[in-house]
PDB file of C-alpha atoms in Angstrom:
ATOM      1  CA  THR A   1      30.391  63.875 -29.634  1.00  0.00           C
ATOM      2  CA  LEU A   2      29.799  61.235 -32.517  1.00  0.00           C
ATOM      3  CA  PHE A   3      30.057  58.614 -30.141  1.00  0.00           C
ATOM      4  CA  PHE A   4      27.328  60.363 -27.841  1.00  0.00           C
ATOM      5  CA  GLY A   5      25.306  61.268 -30.821  1.00  0.00           C
ATOM      6  CA  LEU A   6      25.260  57.353 -32.176  1.00  0.00           C
ATOM      7  CA  GLY A   7      24.498  56.577 -28.098  1.00  0.00           C
ATOM      8  CA  ALA A   8      21.566  59.103 -28.055  1.00  0.00           C
ATOM      9  CA  LEU A   9      20.320  57.864 -31.482  1.00  0.00           C
ATOM     10  CA  LEU A  10      20.233  53.954 -30.132  1.00  0.00           C
ATOM     11  CA  LEU A  11      18.525  55.146 -27.175  1.00  0.00           C
ATOM     12  CA  SER A  12      15.857  56.623 -28.628  1.00  0.00           C
ATOM     13  CA  ALA A  13      15.842  54.140 -30.791  1.00  0.00           C
ATOM     14  CA  LEU A  14      15.372  51.470 -28.100  1.00  0.00           C
ATOM     15  CA  LEU A  15      13.053  53.307 -26.305  1.00  0.00           C
ATOM     16  CA  THR A  16      10.998  53.556 -29.443  1.00  0.00           C
ATOM     17  CA  LEU A  17      11.246  49.550 -30.100  1.00  0.00           C
ATOM     18  CA  LEU A  18      10.303  49.546 -26.131  1.00  0.00           C
ATOM     19  CA  ILE A  19       7.109  51.926 -26.627  1.00  0.00           C
ATOM     20  CA  GLY A  20       6.033  50.352 -29.725  1.00  0.00           C
ATOM     21  CA  ARG A  21       5.773  47.118 -28.100  1.00  0.00           C
ATOM     22  CA  LEU A  22       4.448  48.135 -25.197  1.00  0.00           C
ATOM     23  CA  LEU A  23       1.212  49.720 -27.372  1.00  0.00           C
ATOM     24  CA  MET A  24       1.704  47.081 -30.344  1.00  0.00           C
ATOM     25  CA  ARG A  25       0.931  44.076 -27.447  1.00  0.00           C
ATOM     26  CA  GLY A  26      -2.398  45.667 -26.633  1.00  0.00           C
ATOM     27  CA  ILE A  27      -3.449  46.033 -30.061  1.00  0.00           C
ATOM     28  CA  VAL A  28      -2.220  42.990 -30.671  1.00  0.00           C
ATOM     29  CA  ASN A  29      -4.094  41.287 -27.600  1.00  0.00           C
ATOM     30  CA  LEU A  30      -7.239  42.999 -29.239  1.00  0.00           C
ATOM     31  CA  THR A  31      -7.281  41.492 -32.532  1.00  0.00           C
ATOM     32  CA  GLU A  32      -6.848  37.915 -31.291  1.00  0.00           C
ATOM     33  CA  VAL A  33      -9.875  38.315 -28.550  1.00  0.00           C
ATOM     34  CA  SER A  34     -11.883  39.549 -31.815  1.00  0.00           C
ATOM     35  CA  LEU A  35     -10.238  36.905 -33.675  1.00  0.00           C
ATOM     36  CA  ALA A  36     -11.108  34.367 -31.609  1.00  0.00           C
ATOM     37  CA  LEU A  37     -14.202  35.797 -31.017  1.00  0.00           C
ATOM     38  CA  ARG A  38     -15.331  35.324 -34.935  1.00  0.00           C
ATOM     39  CA  ASP A  39     -14.388  31.656 -34.960  1.00  0.00           C
ATOM     40  CA  GLY A  40     -16.881  31.174 -31.842  1.00  0.00           C
ATOM     41  CA  GLN A  41     -14.896  31.182 -28.850  1.00  0.00           C
ATOM     42  CA  ASN A  42     -17.511  33.421 -27.046  1.00  0.00           C
ATOM     43  CA  GLU A  43     -16.030  32.912 -23.523  1.00  0.00           C
ATOM     44  CA  VAL A  44     -12.556  35.287 -24.152  1.00  0.00           C
ATOM     45  CA  ARG A  45     -11.681  38.581 -22.989  1.00  0.00           C
ATOM     46  CA  ALA A  46      -9.061  40.800 -23.692  1.00  0.00           C
ATOM     47  CA  SER A  47      -6.044  41.370 -21.481  1.00  0.00           C
ATOM     48  CA  PRO A  48      -5.655  45.148 -20.641  1.00  0.00           C
ATOM     49  CA  LYS A  49      -2.451  46.692 -19.196  1.00  0.00           C
ATOM     50  CA  GLY A  50      -1.927  49.914 -17.746  1.00  0.00           C
ATOM     51  CA  LYS A  51      -4.033  52.838 -18.527  1.00  0.00           C
ATOM     52  CA  ASP A  52      -3.390  53.854 -21.943  1.00  0.00           C
ATOM     53  CA  GLU A  53      -5.451  54.283 -24.455  1.00  0.00           C
ATOM     54  CA  VAL A  54      -5.473  50.878 -25.691  1.00  0.00           C
ATOM     55  CA  ALA A  55      -5.528  49.036 -21.907  1.00  0.00           C
ATOM     56  CA  LEU A  56      -8.763  51.461 -21.780  1.00  0.00           C
ATOM     57  CA  LEU A  57     -10.322  50.103 -25.428  1.00  0.00           C
ATOM     58  CA  GLY A  58      -9.295  46.409 -23.945  1.00  0.00           C
ATOM     59  CA  ARG A  59     -11.686  47.245 -21.054  1.00  0.00           C
ATOM     60  CA  ALA A  60     -14.468  49.200 -22.970  1.00  0.00           C
ATOM     61  CA  PHE A  61     -14.295  45.518 -25.151  1.00  0.00           C
ATOM     62  CA  ASN A  62     -14.796  43.274 -22.334  1.00  0.00           C
ATOM     63  CA  SER A  63     -17.460  45.326 -21.216  1.00  0.00           C
ATOM     64  CA  LEU A  64     -19.081  45.199 -24.320  1.00  0.00           C
ATOM     65  CA  LEU A  65     -18.793  41.644 -24.105  1.00  0.00           C
ATOM     66  CA  ASP A  66     -19.875  41.366 -21.066  1.00  0.00           C
ATOM     67  CA  SER A  67     -23.082  43.519 -21.881  1.00  0.00           C
ATOM     68  CA  ARG A  68     -23.719  41.164 -24.992  1.00  0.00           C
ATOM     69  CA  ASP A  69     -23.306  37.956 -22.678  1.00  0.00           C
ATOM     70  CA  GLN A  70     -26.082  39.160 -19.897  1.00  0.00           C
ATOM     71  CA  GLN A  71     -28.422  40.063 -23.475  1.00  0.00           C
ATOM     72  CA  GLN A  72     -28.249  36.478 -24.136  1.00  0.00           C
ATOM     73  CA  HIS A  73     -28.970  35.123 -21.091  1.00  0.00           C
ATOM     74  CA  GLU A  74     -31.604  37.189 -20.572  1.00  0.00           C
ATOM     75  CA  LEU A  75     -33.068  36.420 -24.322  1.00  0.00           C
ATOM     76  CA  ALA A  76     -32.377  32.622 -23.589  1.00  0.00           C
ATOM     77  CA  HIS A  77     -34.302  32.836 -20.238  1.00  0.00           C
ATOM     78  CA  LYS A  78     -37.552  34.336 -22.469  1.00  0.00           C
ATOM     79  CA  GLU A  79     -36.855  31.893 -25.189  1.00  0.00           C
ATOM     80  CA  ARG A  80     -37.408  28.761 -21.955  1.00  0.00           C
ATOM     81  CA  ARG A  81     -40.233  30.651 -20.831  1.00  0.00           C
ATOM     82  CA  TYR A  82     -41.683  31.294 -24.292  1.00  0.00           C
ATOM     83  CA  ARG A  83     -41.342  27.799 -25.335  1.00  0.00           C
ATOM     84  CA  GLN A  84     -42.950  26.511 -22.418  1.00  0.00           C
ATOM     85  CA  LEU A  85     -45.830  28.772 -22.380  1.00  0.00           C
ATOM     86  CA  ALA A  86     -46.555  27.749 -26.345  1.00  0.00           C
ATOM     87  CA  GLU A  87     -45.402  23.621 -25.450  1.00  0.00           C
ATOM     88  CA  ASN A  88     -48.178  23.380 -22.908  1.00  0.00           C
ATOM     89  CA  ASN A  89     -51.141  25.502 -23.864  1.00  0.00           C
ATOM     90  CA  LEU A  90     -53.690  23.508 -24.463  1.00  0.00           C
ATOM     91  CA  ASP A  91     -54.715  25.101 -27.842  1.00  0.00           C
ATOM     92  CA  LEU A  92     -53.003  24.447 -30.981  1.00  0.00           C
ATOM     93  CA  VAL A  93     -49.805  26.501 -31.606  1.00  0.00           C
ATOM     94  CA  SER A  94     -48.222  26.767 -34.830  1.00  0.00           C
ATOM     95  CA  GLU A  95     -45.717  28.409 -37.056  1.00  0.00           C
ATOM     96  CA  SER A  96     -45.318  27.503 -40.992  1.00  0.00           C
ATOM     97  CA  THR A  97     -43.598  29.338 -44.189  1.00  0.00           C
ATOM     98  CA  LEU A  98     -45.174  31.360 -46.406  1.00  0.00           C
ATOM     99  CA  ASP A  99     -45.367  28.341 -48.470  1.00  0.00           C
ATOM    100  CA  GLY A 100     -47.706  26.481 -46.310  1.00  0.00           C
ATOM    101  CA  TYR A 101     -44.664  24.207 -44.629  1.00  0.00           C
ATOM    102  CA  PHE A 102     -45.385  24.085 -40.003  1.00  0.00           C
ATOM    103  CA  THR A 103     -41.462  24.436 -39.224  1.00  0.00           C
ATOM    104  CA  TYR A 104     -43.072  24.355 -35.337  1.00  0.00           C
ATOM    105  CA  ILE A 105     -46.370  22.672 -33.921  1.00  0.00           C
ATOM    106  CA  ASN A 106     -47.123  22.025 -30.267  1.00  0.00           C
ATOM    107  CA  GLN A 107     -48.145  18.989 -28.696  1.00  0.00           C
ATOM    108  CA  ALA A 108     -51.741  19.859 -28.718  1.00  0.00           C
ATOM    109  CA  GLY A 109     -51.957  20.475 -32.298  1.00  0.00           C
ATOM    110  CA  LEU A 110     -50.008  16.888 -33.033  1.00  0.00           C
ATOM    111  CA  ASN A 111     -52.702  15.674 -30.771  1.00  0.00           C
ATOM    112  CA  THR A 112     -55.973  17.611 -32.552  1.00  0.00           C
ATOM    113  CA  LEU A 113     -54.480  17.114 -35.864  1.00  0.00           C
ATOM    114  CA  GLY A 114     -53.201  13.278 -34.999  1.00  0.00           C
ATOM    115  CA  ARG A 115     -49.757  13.444 -37.046  1.00  0.00           C
ATOM    116  CA  THR A 116     -46.329  13.202 -35.855  1.00  0.00           C
ATOM    117  CA  LEU A 117     -44.286  16.798 -36.496  1.00  0.00           C
ATOM    118  CA  GLU A 118     -41.963  15.106 -39.659  1.00  0.00           C
ATOM    119  CA  SER A 119     -45.050  14.417 -41.458  1.00  0.00           C
ATOM    120  CA  LEU A 120     -46.673  18.046 -41.089  1.00  0.00           C
ATOM    121  CA  GLN A 121     -42.613  19.530 -41.592  1.00  0.00           C
ATOM    122  CA  THR A 122     -43.155  17.526 -45.280  1.00  0.00           C
ATOM    123  CA  THR A 123     -46.286  18.216 -46.339  1.00  0.00           C
ATOM    124  CA  PRO A 124     -47.791  21.476 -47.174  1.00  0.00           C
ATOM    125  CA  PHE A 125     -50.818  22.084 -44.530  1.00  0.00           C
ATOM    126  CA  LEU A 126     -52.698  22.741 -47.614  1.00  0.00           C
ATOM    127  CA  ASP A 127     -52.768  18.945 -47.832  1.00  0.00           C
ATOM    128  CA  LEU A 128     -54.639  18.404 -45.421  1.00  0.00           C
ATOM    129  CA  VAL A 129     -57.398  20.775 -45.305  1.00  0.00           C
ATOM    130  CA  HIS A 130     -60.517  19.175 -46.250  1.00  0.00           C
ATOM    131  CA  PRO A 131     -61.281  19.762 -50.399  1.00  0.00           C
ATOM    132  CA  ASP A 132     -64.245  22.070 -50.100  1.00  0.00           C
ATOM    133  CA  ASP A 133     -62.280  24.415 -47.843  1.00  0.00           C
ATOM    134  CA  LYS A 134     -59.260  24.695 -49.632  1.00  0.00           C
ATOM    135  CA  GLU A 135     -60.421  27.722 -51.869  1.00  0.00           C
ATOM    136  CA  PRO A 136     -61.486  29.719 -48.901  1.00  0.00           C
ATOM    137  CA  THR A 137     -57.850  28.590 -47.210  1.00  0.00           C
ATOM    138  CA  ILE A 138     -55.952  29.476 -50.297  1.00  0.00           C
ATOM    139  CA  GLN A 139     -57.941  33.478 -49.986  1.00  0.00           C
ATOM    140  CA  ALA A 140     -57.069  33.299 -45.942  1.00  0.00           C
ATOM    141  CA  MET A 141     -53.144  32.940 -47.027  1.00  0.00           C
ATOM    142  CA  GLN A 142     -53.672  35.948 -49.624  1.00  0.00           C
ATOM    143  CA  VAL A 143     -54.653  37.732 -47.305  1.00  0.00           C
ATOM    144  CA  LEU A 144     -51.529  36.581 -45.061  1.00  0.00           C
ATOM    145  CA  LEU A 145     -49.548  37.309 -47.848  1.00  0.00           C
ATOM    146  CA  HIS A 146     -50.503  41.041 -48.386  1.00  0.00           C
ATOM    147  CA  GLY A 147     -48.901  41.531 -44.726  1.00  0.00           C
ATOM    148  CA  GLU A 148     -52.737  41.418 -42.819  1.00  0.00           C
ATOM    149  CA  SER A 149     -53.585  39.342 -40.033  1.00  0.00           C
ATOM    150  CA  VAL A 150     -56.633  36.928 -40.564  1.00  0.00           C
ATOM    151  CA  MET A 151     -58.436  36.971 -37.352  1.00  0.00           C
ATOM    152  CA  ASP A 152     -60.858  33.982 -36.685  1.00  0.00           C
ATOM    153  CA  PHE A 153     -60.921  31.874 -39.818  1.00  0.00           C
ATOM    154  CA  GLU A 154     -62.519  28.128 -39.214  1.00  0.00           C
ATOM    155  CA  ASN A 155     -61.769  25.302 -41.856  1.00  0.00           C
ATOM    156  CA  ARG A 156     -61.385  21.688 -41.673  1.00  0.00           C
ATOM    157  CA  TYR A 157     -58.465  19.429 -41.687  1.00  0.00           C
ATOM    158  CA  LEU A 158     -58.328  15.995 -42.344  1.00  0.00           C
ATOM    159  CA  ASN A 159     -56.680  13.276 -39.844  1.00  0.00           C
ATOM    160  CA  PRO A 160     -55.011  10.213 -41.111  1.00  0.00           C
ATOM    161  CA  ASP A 161     -57.920   8.557 -41.064  1.00  0.00           C
ATOM    162  CA  GLY A 162     -60.174  10.857 -42.879  1.00  0.00           C
ATOM    163  CA  GLN A 163     -62.299  12.099 -39.723  1.00  0.00           C
ATOM    164  CA  GLU A 164     -62.840  15.868 -40.445  1.00  0.00           C
ATOM    165  CA  THR A 165     -61.546  18.207 -37.704  1.00  0.00           C
ATOM    166  CA  TRP A 166     -63.024  21.749 -37.389  1.00  0.00           C
ATOM    167  CA  LEU A 167     -60.387  24.493 -36.458  1.00  0.00           C
ATOM    168  CA  SER A 168     -60.920  27.798 -35.703  1.00  0.00           C
ATOM    169  CA  TRP A 169     -57.463  30.525 -35.729  1.00  0.00           C
ATOM    170  CA  ARG A 170     -55.895  33.276 -36.574  1.00  0.00           C
ATOM    171  CA  SER A 171     -52.761  34.114 -37.923  1.00  0.00           C
ATOM    172  CA  ALA A 172     -49.933  36.559 -38.585  1.00  0.00           C
ATOM    173  CA  VAL A 173     -47.192  37.104 -40.971  1.00  0.00           C
ATOM    174  CA  ASP A 174     -43.865  38.315 -39.149  1.00  0.00           C
ATOM    175  CA  MET A 175     -42.143  39.936 -41.956  1.00  0.00           C
TER     176      MET A 175
END
């Protein structure tokens, strides 16, 4: 009976080890996939096998990743459409920081102001405003800094050759 007891103990230890390995394989796979995603490998997926809880978790994980990929694809499509709208607009379309630097301006804006994107990104736009319009422009910026929109504001900008360009603009802060 001693051999029988040792055999049963050995068999149960082997079964426990085998079941543990089967369960751990799925958990290890999910861990590896998570680490790969963290490192920017967005195409990686879990490899669920079987019908246990870990396999169900792996399939749910893959479903979430597929949903994320679809949402990212839709967002990229919307961003391209928006960019085309802004780029092809005949009006000046721009975005700037709260401290007065352009971060984006479309081609119509570059043409209107007679400047390059690089020069507009490195020069505070207040430096381009006509001296007589600086104070009202600063007041309009204060309104924006308080989270309110500015509608139908007019001021003059100076082109590189010193010529004045009148602008009528509206702005809102996205906080």
